[in-house]
């Protein structure tokens, strides 16, 4: 399983929104794009997809922008990837009539790997990523002193 550029950019944008969640202030696309080095136009498309998936909401007006719909601790990574990539991308479809015994064995192993990956993605929330990021930043600061 590989993390697509689309998913990585979306998660980076969500991390930025999670960092500002407590303030309740929406973030504009240009703010997120500048902070996370994401192309504006691409980010706009990603946020539209996340909005349709119920992960973010948009607020119009001069103080408008995007906000998380829930607390970061209630947004699971699997849910984000499911919204962006579709469920089919995260789970292998069962092969009803494998061509050979060899392909059947490969399919079984692939299913097991897919279940393991999905299990990990369902275990972590956006808040977990924020905490890991913050602890690494703290370590990097201490390392350079």
Coordinates of N, CA and C in Angstrom, one line a residue:
X1 N 0.9 -1.2 0.0 CA 0.0 0.0 0.0 C 0.9 1.2 0.0
X2 N 0.6 2.2 -0.9 CA 1.4 3.4 -1.0 C 0.5 4.6 -0.8
X3 N 1.1 5.6 -0.1 CA 0.4 6.8 0.2 C 0.5 7.7 -1.1
X4 N -0.7 8.0 -1.6 CA -0.7 8.9 -2.8 C -0.4 10.3 -2.5
X5 N 0.1 11.1 -3.4 CA 0.4 12.5 -3.3 C -0.9 13.2 -2.8
X6 N -2.0 12.8 -3.4 CA -3.3 13.4 -3.1 C -3.6 13.2 -1.6
X7 N -3.4 12.0 -1.1 CA -3.7 11.7 0.3 C -2.7 12.4 1.2
X8 N -1.5 12.5 0.8 CA -0.5 13.1 1.7 C -0.8 14.6 1.8
X9 N -1.1 15.3 0.7 CA -1.4 16.7 0.7 C -2.7 17.0 1.6
X10 N -3.7 16.1 1.4 CA -4.9 16.3 2.2 C -4.6 16.1 3.7
X11 N -3.8 15.1 4.1 CA -3.5 14.9 5.5 C -2.7 16.1 6.0
X12 N -1.8 16.6 5.2 CA -1.0 17.8 5.6 C -1.9 19.0 5.9
X13 N -2.9 19.2 5.0 CA -3.9 20.3 5.1 C -4.7 20.1 6.4
X14 N -5.1 18.9 6.6 CA -5.9 18.6 7.8 C -5.1 18.8 9.1
X15 N -3.8 18.4 9.1 CA -2.9 18.7 10.2 C -2.9 20.2 10.5
X16 N -2.8 21.0 9.5 CA -2.7 22.4 9.6 C -4.0 22.9 10.3
X17 N -5.2 22.4 9.8 CA -6.5 22.8 10.4 C -6.6 22.3 11.8
X18 N -6.0 21.1 12.1 CA -6.1 20.6 13.5 C -5.3 21.4 14.4
X19 N -4.2 22.0 13.9 CA -3.3 22.8 14.8 C -4.1 24.1 15.2
X20 N -5.0 24.5 14.3 CA -5.8 25.7 14.6 C -7.2 25.5 15.1
X21 N -7.5 24.2 15.4 CA -8.9 23.8 15.7 C -9.4 24.5 16.9
X22 N -8.6 24.6 17.9 CA -9.1 25.3 19.2 C -9.5 26.7 19.0
X23 N -8.8 27.4 18.1 CA -9.2 28.8 17.9 C -10.5 29.0 17.3
X24 N -11.0 28.0 16.6 CA -12.3 28.1 15.9 C -12.3 29.0 14.7
X25 N -11.2 29.5 14.3 CA -11.1 30.4 13.2 C -10.8 29.5 11.9
X26 N -11.6 29.8 10.9 CA -11.3 29.1 9.6 C -10.0 29.5 9.0
X27 N -9.4 28.5 8.3 CA -8.1 28.8 7.6 C -8.5 28.9 6.1
X28 N -7.9 29.9 5.4 CA -8.0 30.1 4.0 C -7.1 29.2 3.3
X29 N -7.5 28.9 2.1 CA -6.7 27.9 1.2 C -5.3 28.5 1.1
X30 N -5.1 29.7 0.9 CA -3.7 30.3 0.7 C -2.9 30.1 1.9
X31 N -3.5 30.2 3.1 CA -2.7 30.0 4.4 C -2.2 28.6 4.5
X32 N -3.1 27.7 4.2 CA -2.8 26.3 4.3 C -1.7 25.9 3.3
X33 N -2.0 26.4 2.1 CA -1.1 26.1 1.0 C 0.3 26.6 1.2
X34 N 0.4 27.8 1.7 CA 1.7 28.4 2.0 C 2.4 27.7 3.2
X35 N 1.7 27.3 4.2 CA 2.3 26.7 5.4 C 2.8 25.3 5.1
X36 N 2.0 24.6 4.2 CA 2.3 23.1 4.0 C 2.9 22.9 2.6
X37 N 3.1 24.0 1.8 CA 3.8 23.9 0.5 C 3.0 23.0 -0.5
X38 N 1.7 23.3 -0.6 CA 0.7 22.6 -1.4 C 0.2 23.6 -2.5
X39 N 0.2 23.2 -3.8 CA -0.4 24.1 -4.8 C -1.8 24.4 -4.5
X40 N -2.1 25.7 -4.6 CA -3.4 26.3 -4.2 C -4.6 25.6 -4.9
X41 N -4.5 25.5 -6.2 CA -5.6 24.9 -7.0 C -5.8 23.4 -6.7
X42 N -4.8 22.7 -6.4 CA -4.9 21.3 -6.1 C -5.5 21.2 -4.7
X43 N -5.1 22.0 -3.8 CA -5.7 22.0 -2.4 C -7.1 22.3 -2.4
X44 N -7.5 23.2 -3.3 CA -8.9 23.6 -3.4 C -9.8 22.4 -3.8
X45 N -9.3 21.6 -4.7 CA -10.0 20.3 -5.1 C -10.0 19.3 -4.0
X46 N -8.9 19.2 -3.3 CA -8.9 18.2 -2.1 C -9.9 18.6 -1.0
X47 N -9.9 19.9 -0.7 CA -10.8 20.4 0.3 C -12.2 20.2 -0.1
X48 N -12.5 20.4 -1.4 CA -13.9 20.2 -1.8 C -14.3 18.7 -1.6
X49 N -13.4 17.8 -1.9 CA -13.7 16.4 -1.7 C -13.8 16.1 -0.2
X50 N -13.0 16.6 0.6 CA -13.1 16.4 2.1 C -14.4 17.0 2.6
X51 N -14.8 18.1 2.0 CA -16.1 18.8 2.4 C -17.3 17.8 2.1
X52 N -17.2 17.3 0.9 CA -18.3 16.4 0.5 C -18.3 15.1 1.4
X53 N -17.1 14.7 1.9 CA -17.0 13.6 2.7 C -17.3 13.9 4.2
X54 N -17.6 15.1 4.5 CA -18.0 15.5 5.9 C -16.8 15.6 6.9
X55 N -15.6 15.8 6.4 CA -14.5 15.9 7.2 C -14.2 17.4 7.5
X56 N -14.4 18.2 6.5 CA -14.2 19.7 6.7 C -15.5 20.4 6.3
X57 N -15.6 21.6 6.8 CA -16.7 22.4 6.3 C -16.2 23.8 5.9
X58 N -16.9 24.4 5.0 CA -16.4 25.7 4.5 C -17.3 26.8 5.1
X59 N -16.6 28.0 5.3 CA -17.4 29.1 5.8 C -17.1 30.3 4.8
X60 N -18.2 30.9 4.3 CA -18.1 32.0 3.4 C -17.9 33.3 4.0
X61 N -17.4 34.3 3.2 CA -17.3 35.6 3.7 C -15.9 36.0 3.9
X62 N -15.7 37.3 4.3 CA -14.3 37.9 4.4 C -13.5 37.1 5.4
X63 N -14.1 36.5 6.4 CA -13.3 35.7 7.4 C -13.5 34.3 7.2
X64 N -13.9 33.9 5.9 CA -14.2 32.5 5.6 C -13.0 31.7 5.4
X65 N -13.2 30.4 5.2 CA -12.2 29.4 5.0 C -12.7 28.1 5.3
X66 N -11.8 27.2 5.7 CA -12.2 25.8 6.0 C -11.9 25.5 7.5
X67 N -12.7 24.6 8.0 CA -12.6 24.2 9.4 C -12.9 22.7 9.4
X68 N -12.3 22.0 10.4 CA -12.7 20.6 10.7 C -14.1 20.5 11.2
X69 N -14.8 19.5 10.8 CA -16.2 19.3 11.3 C -16.3 18.8 12.7
X70 N -15.2 18.1 13.1 CA -15.1 17.5 14.4 C -13.8 17.7 15.0
X71 N -13.7 17.4 16.3 CA -12.4 17.4 17.0 C -11.4 16.5 16.3
X72 N -10.1 16.9 16.2 CA -9.1 16.0 15.6 C -9.0 14.6 16.1
X73 N -9.4 14.4 17.4 CA -9.3 13.1 18.0 C -10.5 12.2 17.5
X74 N -11.4 12.8 16.8 CA -12.6 12.0 16.3 C -12.5 11.8 14.8
X75 N -11.4 12.2 14.2 CA -11.2 12.0 12.8 C -10.1 10.9 12.6
X76 N -10.6 9.8 12.0 CA -9.7 8.6 11.9 C -9.0 8.6 10.5
X77 N -7.7 8.3 10.4 CA -7.0 8.3 9.2 C -7.7 7.4 8.1
X78 N -8.2 6.3 8.5 CA -8.9 5.4 7.5 C -10.1 6.2 6.9
X79 N -10.8 7.0 7.7 CA -11.9 7.8 7.1 C -11.5 8.8 6.1
X80 N -10.3 9.4 6.4 CA -9.8 10.4 5.4 C -9.4 9.7 4.1
X81 N -8.7 8.6 4.2 CA -8.3 7.9 3.0 C -9.5 7.3 2.2
X82 N -10.4 6.9 3.0 CA -11.6 6.3 2.3 C -12.4 7.4 1.6
X83 N -12.4 8.6 2.1 CA -13.0 9.8 1.4 C -12.3 10.1 0.2
X84 N -11.0 10.1 0.2 CA -10.1 10.6 -0.9 C -9.9 9.5 -2.0
X85 N -9.7 8.3 -1.5 CA -9.3 7.3 -2.5 C -10.4 6.3 -2.8
X86 N -11.4 6.3 -2.0 CA -12.5 5.4 -2.2 C -12.2 4.1 -1.5
X87 N -13.2 3.4 -1.0 CA -13.0 2.2 -0.3 C -12.3 1.1 -1.1
X88 N -12.6 1.1 -2.4 CA -12.0 0.1 -3.3 C -10.5 0.2 -3.2
X89 N -9.9 1.4 -3.1 CA -8.5 1.6 -3.1 C -7.8 1.0 -1.8
X90 N -8.6 0.9 -0.7 CA -8.1 0.4 0.5 C -8.3 -1.1 0.8
X91 N -9.2 -1.6 0.1 CA -9.5 -3.1 0.3 C -9.4 -3.8 -1.1
X92 N -8.8 -4.9 -1.1 CA -8.8 -5.7 -2.3 C -10.1 -6.4 -2.5
X93 N -10.5 -6.5 -3.7 CA -11.8 -7.2 -4.0 C -11.5 -8.7 -4.0
X94 N -12.3 -9.4 -3.4 CA -12.2 -10.9 -3.4 C -12.2 -11.4 -4.8
X95 N -11.3 -12.2 -5.2 CA -11.3 -12.8 -6.5 C -12.2 -14.1 -6.5
X96 N -13.3 -14.0 -7.1 CA -14.3 -15.1 -7.0 C -13.8 -16.4 -7.6
X97 N -13.2 -16.3 -8.8 CA -12.7 -17.4 -9.5 C -11.2 -17.2 -9.8
X98 N -10.3 -17.5 -8.8 CA -8.9 -17.4 -9.1 C -8.5 -18.3 -10.3
X99 N -7.6 -17.8 -11.1 CA -7.2 -18.6 -12.3 C -6.4 -19.8 -12.0
X100 N -5.6 -19.7 -11.0 CA -4.7 -20.8 -10.6 C -4.5 -20.9 -9.1
X101 N -3.9 -21.9 -8.6 CA -3.6 -22.1 -7.2 C -2.6 -20.9 -6.8
X102 N -1.7 -20.7 -7.7 CA -0.7 -19.6 -7.4 C -1.4 -18.3 -7.2
X103 N -2.3 -17.9 -8.1 CA -3.0 -16.6 -8.0 C -3.9 -16.6 -6.7
X104 N -4.4 -17.7 -6.3 CA -5.2 -17.8 -5.1 C -4.3 -17.5 -3.9
X105 N -3.1 -18.1 -3.9 CA -2.2 -17.9 -2.8 C -1.8 -16.4 -2.7
X106 N -1.5 -15.8 -3.8 CA -1.2 -14.4 -3.9 C -2.3 -13.5 -3.4
X107 N -3.5 -13.9 -3.8 CA -4.7 -13.1 -3.4 C -4.9 -13.2 -1.9
X108 N -4.7 -14.4 -1.3 CA -4.9 -14.5 0.2 C -3.9 -13.7 0.9
X109 N -2.6 -13.6 0.5 CA -1.6 -12.8 1.2 C -1.9 -11.3 1.0
X110 N -2.4 -11.0 -0.2 CA -2.7 -9.6 -0.5 C -3.9 -9.1 0.4
X111 N -4.9 -10.0 0.6 CA -6.0 -9.7 1.5 C -5.5 -9.5 2.9
X112 N -4.6 -10.4 3.4 CA -4.1 -10.2 4.7 C -3.3 -8.9 4.9
X113 N -2.5 -8.6 4.0 CA -1.8 -7.3 4.0 C -2.7 -6.1 4.0
X114 N -3.8 -6.2 3.2 CA -4.7 -5.1 3.2 C -5.5 -4.9 4.5
X115 N -5.9 -6.1 5.1 CA -6.5 -6.0 6.4 C -5.6 -5.4 7.5
X116 N -4.3 -5.8 7.4 CA -3.4 -5.3 8.4 C -3.2 -3.7 8.2
X117 N -3.1 -3.3 7.0 CA -2.9 -1.9 6.7 C -4.2 -1.1 7.2
X118 N -5.3 -1.6 6.9 CA -6.6 -1.0 7.3 C -6.7 -0.9 8.8
X119 N -6.3 -2.0 9.5 CA -6.3 -2.0 10.9 C -5.4 -0.9 11.5
X120 N -4.3 -0.6 11.0 CA -3.4 0.4 11.4 C -4.0 1.8 11.2
X121 N -4.6 2.0 10.0 CA -5.2 3.3 9.6 C -6.4 3.6 10.5
X122 N -7.1 2.5 10.9 CA -8.3 2.7 11.8 C -7.9 3.0 13.3
X123 N -6.7 2.8 13.6 CA -6.2 2.9 15.0 C -5.7 4.4 15.2
X124 N -5.3 5.1 14.2 CA -4.8 6.4 14.4 C -5.8 7.5 14.0
X125 N -5.7 8.6 14.8 CA -6.6 9.8 14.5 C -5.7 11.0 14.1
X126 N -6.4 12.0 13.6 CA -5.7 13.2 13.3 C -4.9 13.8 14.5
X127 N -5.5 13.6 15.7 CA -4.9 14.1 16.9 C -3.6 13.3 17.2
X128 N -3.6 12.0 16.9 CA -2.4 11.2 17.1 C -1.3 11.7 16.2
X129 N -1.6 12.1 15.0 CA -0.6 12.6 14.1 C -0.1 14.0 14.6
X130 N -1.0 14.8 15.1 CA -0.5 16.1 15.7 C 0.4 15.9 16.9
X131 N 0.1 15.0 17.7 CA 0.9 14.7 18.9 C 2.3 14.2 18.5
X132 N 2.3 13.3 17.5 CA 3.6 12.8 17.0 C 4.4 13.9 16.4
X133 N 3.8 14.7 15.6 CA 4.5 15.9 15.0 C 5.1 16.8 16.0
X134 N 4.2 17.1 17.0 CA 4.7 18.0 18.1 C 5.9 17.5 18.9
X135 N 5.8 16.2 19.2 CA 6.9 15.6 19.9 C 8.2 15.5 19.1
X136 N 8.1 15.3 17.8 CA 9.3 15.4 16.9 C 9.8 16.8 16.8
X137 N 8.9 17.7 16.7 CA 9.4 19.1 16.7 C 10.1 19.5 18.0
X138 N 9.6 19.0 19.1 CA 10.3 19.3 20.4 C 11.6 18.6 20.4
X139 N 11.7 17.4 19.9 CA 13.0 16.7 19.9 C 14.0 17.4 19.0
X140 N 13.5 17.9 17.8 CA 14.4 18.6 16.9 C 14.9 19.9 17.5
X141 N 14.1 20.6 18.2 CA 14.5 21.8 18.9 C 15.6 21.5 19.9
X142 N 15.4 20.5 20.7 CA 16.3 20.1 21.8 C 17.6 19.6 21.1
X143 N 17.5 18.9 20.0 CA 18.7 18.4 19.3 C 19.6 19.5 18.8
X144 N 19.1 20.6 18.4 CA 19.9 21.7 17.8 C 20.5 22.6 18.9
X145 N 20.0 22.5 20.1 CA 20.5 23.5 21.1 C 21.9 23.2 21.5

